[in-house]
Amino acid sequence: MDHLRYSGLPYEEQRAAFLAIVAADPLLAETLARVRALALPDWLVVSGALYNSVWNHLTGKPPGYGIKDVDLFYSDDTDLSYEAEDAVIRRAARHFEGLALPVEVRNQARVHLWYPLKFGQECPRYASASESVSYFASKTHAVGVRFDGAGALELIAPFGLDDIFSFRITPNRVLDNQRTHETKGARASEYWPEISVVPW
């Protein structure tokens, strides 16, 4: 049960462990350095690449195992057009050439414009990249990191880190995202059988 060695610890201890694992992961370290150089407004690397890397570290799996891509959020409400976001996505694609993992870039300031068409329900207009993280289908997945002004890694974790360190995927019922919660839970269980999925 050594993979659960951080489960149940105080938040500050979990935070220190989480950031140490992320900083030491070679794929994430290079990606974060490139993201910082891209200098998008209000940027945040979120979700799978982070918690999957923690699970890999704790279960002795190699860096990158089970990770599809890196999700990079930014928030820019000065131009909410598709064309403006697409220009950033194309610039980022050139910037991230050669990385081991693809980087998916999305402007969180305009999610509310396409979300109803894709998912059949409304979502809030997010005021920041970090606000959008609190609406993920599973609380476990609601994590993000970025560099602060001093160059230190800053963690966004609105629901804490105990679900991650307990290998437990917990639903976030703020939106009706049952299907996403179940799909992501099933996929994660295939790669990390230590995981338990809390029913919606």
mmCIF file of C-alpha atoms in Angstrom:
data_model
loop_
_atom_site.group_PDB
_atom_site.id
_atom_site.type_symbol
_atom_site.label_atom_id
_atom_site.label_comp_id
_atom_site.label_asym_id
_atom_site.label_seq_id
_atom_site.Cartn_x
_atom_site.Cartn_y
_atom_site.Cartn_z
ATOM 1 C CA MET A 1 0.000 0.000 0.000
ATOM 2 C CA ASP A 2 3.028 2.272 -0.347
ATOM 3 C CA HIS A 3 1.277 4.151 -3.170
ATOM 4 C CA LEU A 4 -1.054 5.561 -0.488
ATOM 5 C CA ARG A 5 1.760 6.988 1.638
ATOM 6 C CA TYR A 6 0.505 10.573 1.250
ATOM 7 C CA SER A 7 -3.196 9.738 1.662
ATOM 8 C CA GLY A 8 -4.824 11.478 4.618
ATOM 9 C CA LEU A 9 -1.883 13.770 5.336
ATOM 10 C CA PRO A 10 -2.426 17.495 6.032
ATOM 11 C CA TYR A 11 -2.894 19.615 2.915
ATOM 12 C CA GLU A 12 0.446 21.421 3.199
ATOM 13 C CA GLU A 13 2.320 18.105 3.268
ATOM 14 C CA GLN A 14 0.334 16.856 0.272
ATOM 15 C CA ARG A 15 0.932 20.139 -1.558
ATOM 16 C CA ALA A 16 4.690 19.900 -1.015
ATOM 17 C CA ALA A 17 4.724 16.268 -2.202
ATOM 18 C CA PHE A 18 2.583 17.060 -5.251
ATOM 19 C CA LEU A 19 4.749 19.972 -6.395
ATOM 20 C CA ALA A 20 7.960 18.002 -5.790
ATOM 21 C CA ILE A 21 6.690 15.128 -7.956
ATOM 22 C CA VAL A 22 5.575 17.497 -10.721
ATOM 23 C CA ALA A 23 8.866 19.429 -10.690
ATOM 24 C CA ALA A 24 10.926 16.224 -10.836
ATOM 25 C CA ASP A 25 8.990 14.687 -13.751
ATOM 26 C CA PRO A 26 11.132 15.202 -16.884
ATOM 27 C CA LEU A 27 8.189 15.482 -19.301
ATOM 28 C CA LEU A 28 6.334 17.987 -17.119
ATOM 29 C CA ALA A 29 9.455 20.000 -16.316
ATOM 30 C CA GLU A 30 10.221 20.578 -19.991
ATOM 31 C CA THR A 31 6.588 21.270 -20.834
ATOM 32 C CA LEU A 32 6.185 23.803 -18.021
ATOM 33 C CA ALA A 33 9.361 25.597 -19.055
ATOM 34 C CA ARG A 34 8.054 25.881 -22.627
ATOM 35 C CA VAL A 35 4.622 27.017 -21.413
ATOM 36 C CA ARG A 36 6.221 29.739 -19.316
ATOM 37 C CA ALA A 37 8.141 30.984 -22.362
ATOM 38 C CA LEU A 38 4.917 31.121 -24.405
ATOM 39 C CA ALA A 39 3.684 33.735 -21.905
ATOM 40 C CA LEU A 40 -0.068 33.383 -22.394
ATOM 41 C CA PRO A 41 -2.313 35.533 -20.162
ATOM 42 C CA ASP A 42 -3.546 33.810 -16.974
ATOM 43 C CA TRP A 43 -2.156 30.406 -18.024
ATOM 44 C CA LEU A 44 -2.522 27.147 -16.153
ATOM 45 C CA VAL A 45 -1.407 23.592 -16.945
ATOM 46 C CA VAL A 46 -4.259 21.417 -15.670
ATOM 47 C CA SER A 47 -5.654 17.987 -15.102
ATOM 48 C CA GLY A 48 -4.431 14.643 -16.458
ATOM 49 C CA ALA A 49 -0.757 15.288 -17.106
ATOM 50 C CA LEU A 50 -0.485 16.357 -13.464
ATOM 51 C CA TYR A 51 -2.424 13.754 -11.496
ATOM 52 C CA ASN A 52 -1.423 10.945 -13.894
ATOM 53 C CA SER A 53 2.241 11.848 -13.300
ATOM 54 C CA VAL A 54 1.669 11.661 -9.544
ATOM 55 C CA TRP A 55 0.037 8.241 -9.895
ATOM 56 C CA ASN A 56 2.914 7.067 -12.100
ATOM 57 C CA HIS A 57 5.443 8.211 -9.515
ATOM 58 C CA LEU A 58 3.600 6.501 -6.657
ATOM 59 C CA THR A 59 3.096 3.200 -8.529
ATOM 60 C CA GLY A 60 6.567 3.015 -10.070
ATOM 61 C CA LYS A 61 5.460 3.592 -13.658
ATOM 62 C CA PRO A 62 7.570 5.540 -16.176
ATOM 63 C CA PRO A 63 6.984 9.243 -16.900
ATOM 64 C CA GLY A 64 4.260 9.745 -19.500
ATOM 65 C CA TYR A 65 2.549 6.381 -18.907
ATOM 66 C CA GLY A 66 -1.191 6.650 -19.589
ATOM 67 C CA ILE A 67 -1.020 10.376 -20.430
ATOM 68 C CA LYS A 68 -2.722 11.436 -23.675
ATOM 69 C CA ASP A 69 -1.770 15.094 -23.723
ATOM 70 C CA VAL A 70 -1.117 18.206 -21.684
ATOM 71 C CA ASP A 71 -4.062 20.563 -21.160
ATOM 72 C CA LEU A 72 -3.046 24.221 -21.174
ATOM 73 C CA PHE A 73 -5.672 26.772 -20.185
ATOM 74 C CA TYR A 74 -5.389 30.506 -20.542
ATOM 75 C CA SER A 75 -7.917 33.287 -20.078
ATOM 76 C CA ASP A 76 -8.142 36.274 -22.419
ATOM 77 C CA ASP A 77 -11.452 38.119 -22.700
ATOM 78 C CA THR A 78 -10.144 40.889 -24.967
ATOM 79 C CA ASP A 79 -11.197 38.943 -28.086
ATOM 80 C CA LEU A 80 -13.657 36.060 -27.734
ATOM 81 C CA SER A 81 -13.683 35.131 -31.414
ATOM 82 C CA TYR A 82 -12.867 31.638 -32.625
ATOM 83 C CA GLU A 83 -10.232 33.174 -34.900
ATOM 84 C CA ALA A 84 -8.328 34.760 -31.996
ATOM 85 C CA GLU A 85 -8.201 31.482 -30.072
ATOM 86 C CA ASP A 86 -7.249 29.571 -33.223
ATOM 87 C CA ALA A 87 -4.337 31.933 -33.805
ATOM 88 C CA VAL A 88 -3.063 31.193 -30.285
ATOM 89 C CA ILE A 89 -3.516 27.433 -30.831
ATOM 90 C CA ARG A 90 -1.494 27.577 -34.061
ATOM 91 C CA ARG A 91 1.245 29.686 -32.451
ATOM 92 C CA ALA A 92 1.380 27.220 -29.550
ATOM 93 C CA ALA A 93 1.620 24.237 -31.923
ATOM 94 C CA ARG A 94 4.803 25.692 -33.398
ATOM 95 C CA HIS A 95 6.134 26.606 -29.967
ATOM 96 C CA PHE A 96 5.642 23.077 -28.593
ATOM 97 C CA GLU A 97 7.067 21.176 -31.568
ATOM 98 C CA GLY A 98 9.287 18.318 -30.452
ATOM 99 C CA LEU A 99 7.675 17.777 -27.036
ATOM 100 C CA ALA A 100 6.926 14.157 -26.140
ATOM 101 C CA LEU A 101 3.266 14.960 -25.390
ATOM 102 C CA PRO A 102 0.869 17.062 -27.471
ATOM 103 C CA VAL A 103 -0.335 20.263 -25.801
ATOM 104 C CA GLU A 104 -4.042 21.162 -26.044
ATOM 105 C CA VAL A 105 -4.569 24.921 -25.640
ATOM 106 C CA ARG A 106 -7.964 26.460 -24.799
ATOM 107 C CA ASN A 107 -9.113 29.972 -23.886
ATOM 108 C CA GLN A 108 -11.318 29.592 -20.815
ATOM 109 C CA ALA A 109 -12.863 33.043 -21.360
ATOM 110 C CA ARG A 110 -14.837 31.671 -24.320
ATOM 111 C CA VAL A 111 -15.836 28.175 -23.105
ATOM 112 C CA HIS A 112 -19.391 29.380 -22.429
ATOM 113 C CA LEU A 113 -19.784 30.117 -26.159
ATOM 114 C CA TRP A 114 -19.230 26.539 -27.407
ATOM 115 C CA TYR A 115 -19.999 24.413 -24.336
ATOM 116 C CA PRO A 116 -23.817 24.327 -24.810
ATOM 117 C CA LEU A 117 -23.420 23.120 -28.413
ATOM 118 C CA LYS A 118 -20.996 20.373 -27.447
ATOM 119 C CA PHE A 119 -22.563 19.204 -24.171
ATOM 120 C CA GLY A 120 -26.206 20.272 -24.421
ATOM 121 C CA GLN A 121 -26.226 22.439 -21.311
ATOM 122 C CA GLU A 122 -25.125 25.882 -20.221
ATOM 123 C CA CYS A 123 -21.949 26.584 -18.293
ATOM 124 C CA PRO A 124 -20.843 29.739 -16.483
ATOM 125 C CA ARG A 125 -18.719 32.406 -18.084
ATOM 126 C CA TYR A 126 -15.409 31.778 -16.360
ATOM 127 C CA ALA A 127 -13.622 34.862 -15.052
ATOM 128 C CA SER A 128 -10.236 33.107 -14.902
ATOM 129 C CA ALA A 129 -8.440 29.913 -15.849
ATOM 130 C CA SER A 130 -8.439 28.780 -12.228
ATOM 131 C CA GLU A 131 -12.215 29.297 -11.864
ATOM 132 C CA SER A 132 -12.897 26.871 -14.711
ATOM 133 C CA VAL A 133 -10.970 24.106 -12.919
ATOM 134 C CA SER A 134 -13.602 24.038 -10.154
ATOM 135 C CA TYR A 135 -16.210 22.936 -12.741
ATOM 136 C CA PHE A 136 -14.427 19.738 -13.836
ATOM 137 C CA ALA A 137 -16.596 16.605 -13.797
ATOM 138 C CA SER A 138 -14.478 14.985 -11.073
ATOM 139 C CA LYS A 139 -13.078 16.826 -8.055
ATOM 140 C CA THR A 140 -9.976 14.650 -8.295
ATOM 141 C CA HIS A 141 -9.105 16.185 -11.652
ATOM 142 C CA ALA A 142 -9.426 19.792 -10.483
ATOM 143 C CA VAL A 143 -5.741 20.675 -10.233
ATOM 144 C CA GLY A 144 -3.552 23.161 -12.060
ATOM 145 C CA VAL A 145 -0.032 24.526 -11.798
ATOM 146 C CA ARG A 146 1.781 27.584 -13.106
ATOM 147 C CA PHE A 147 4.828 29.636 -12.240
ATOM 148 C CA ASP A 148 4.264 32.648 -10.021
ATOM 149 C CA GLY A 149 6.083 35.953 -10.487
ATOM 150 C CA ALA A 150 9.070 34.695 -8.509
ATOM 151 C CA GLY A 151 9.413 31.583 -10.660
ATOM 152 C CA ALA A 152 8.058 29.147 -8.068
ATOM 153 C CA LEU A 153 5.424 26.552 -8.925
ATOM 154 C CA GLU A 154 1.973 27.643 -7.772
ATOM 155 C CA LEU A 155 -0.787 25.077 -7.212
ATOM 156 C CA ILE A 156 -4.515 25.538 -7.868
ATOM 157 C CA ALA A 157 -6.515 22.787 -6.138
ATOM 158 C CA PRO A 158 -10.030 23.945 -5.159
ATOM 159 C CA PHE A 159 -10.936 20.537 -3.683
ATOM 160 C CA GLY A 160 -7.562 19.732 -2.172
ATOM 161 C CA LEU A 161 -5.322 16.780 -3.070
ATOM 162 C CA ASP A 162 -6.499 13.898 -0.892
ATOM 163 C CA ASP A 163 -8.529 12.303 -3.692
ATOM 164 C CA ILE A 164 -5.419 12.177 -5.885
ATOM 165 C CA PHE A 165 -3.212 10.733 -3.163
ATOM 166 C CA SER A 166 -5.988 8.288 -2.179
ATOM 167 C CA PHE A 167 -6.347 7.092 -5.808
ATOM 168 C CA ARG A 168 -10.033 7.985 -5.612
ATOM 169 C CA ILE A 169 -12.033 9.669 -8.393
ATOM 170 C CA THR A 170 -14.819 11.688 -6.777
ATOM 171 C CA PRO A 171 -17.683 13.292 -8.729
ATOM 172 C CA ASN A 172 -18.162 17.054 -8.871
ATOM 173 C CA ARG A 173 -21.907 17.576 -9.313
ATOM 174 C CA VAL A 174 -21.804 21.331 -9.936
ATOM 175 C CA LEU A 175 -22.707 20.575 -13.585
ATOM 176 C CA ASP A 176 -24.418 17.489 -15.020
ATOM 177 C CA ASN A 177 -21.212 15.752 -16.081
ATOM 178 C CA GLN A 178 -21.991 12.166 -15.088
ATOM 179 C CA ARG A 179 -20.934 10.703 -18.438
ATOM 180 C CA THR A 180 -17.563 12.480 -18.385
ATOM 181 C CA HIS A 181 -16.924 11.420 -14.781
ATOM 182 C CA GLU A 182 -17.686 7.782 -15.578
ATOM 183 C CA THR A 183 -15.746 7.718 -18.861
ATOM 184 C CA LYS A 184 -12.617 9.257 -17.353
ATOM 185 C CA GLY A 185 -12.910 7.012 -14.298
ATOM 186 C CA ALA A 186 -13.127 3.885 -16.434
ATOM 187 C CA ARG A 187 -10.122 4.910 -18.527
ATOM 188 C CA ALA A 188 -8.016 5.715 -15.458
ATOM 189 C CA SER A 189 -8.867 2.363 -13.865
ATOM 190 C CA GLU A 190 -7.445 0.568 -16.895
ATOM 191 C CA TYR A 191 -4.048 2.220 -16.428
ATOM 192 C CA TRP A 192 -3.982 2.406 -12.624
ATOM 193 C CA PRO A 193 -5.955 -0.522 -11.154
ATOM 194 C CA GLU A 194 -5.345 0.938 -7.676
ATOM 195 C CA ILE A 195 -8.024 3.534 -8.426
ATOM 196 C CA SER A 196 -11.550 3.516 -7.049
ATOM 197 C CA VAL A 197 -14.310 5.497 -8.755
ATOM 198 C CA VAL A 198 -16.984 7.013 -6.510
ATOM 199 C CA PRO A 199 -20.400 6.615 -8.234
ATOM 200 C CA TRP A 200 -22.145 9.733 -9.479
#
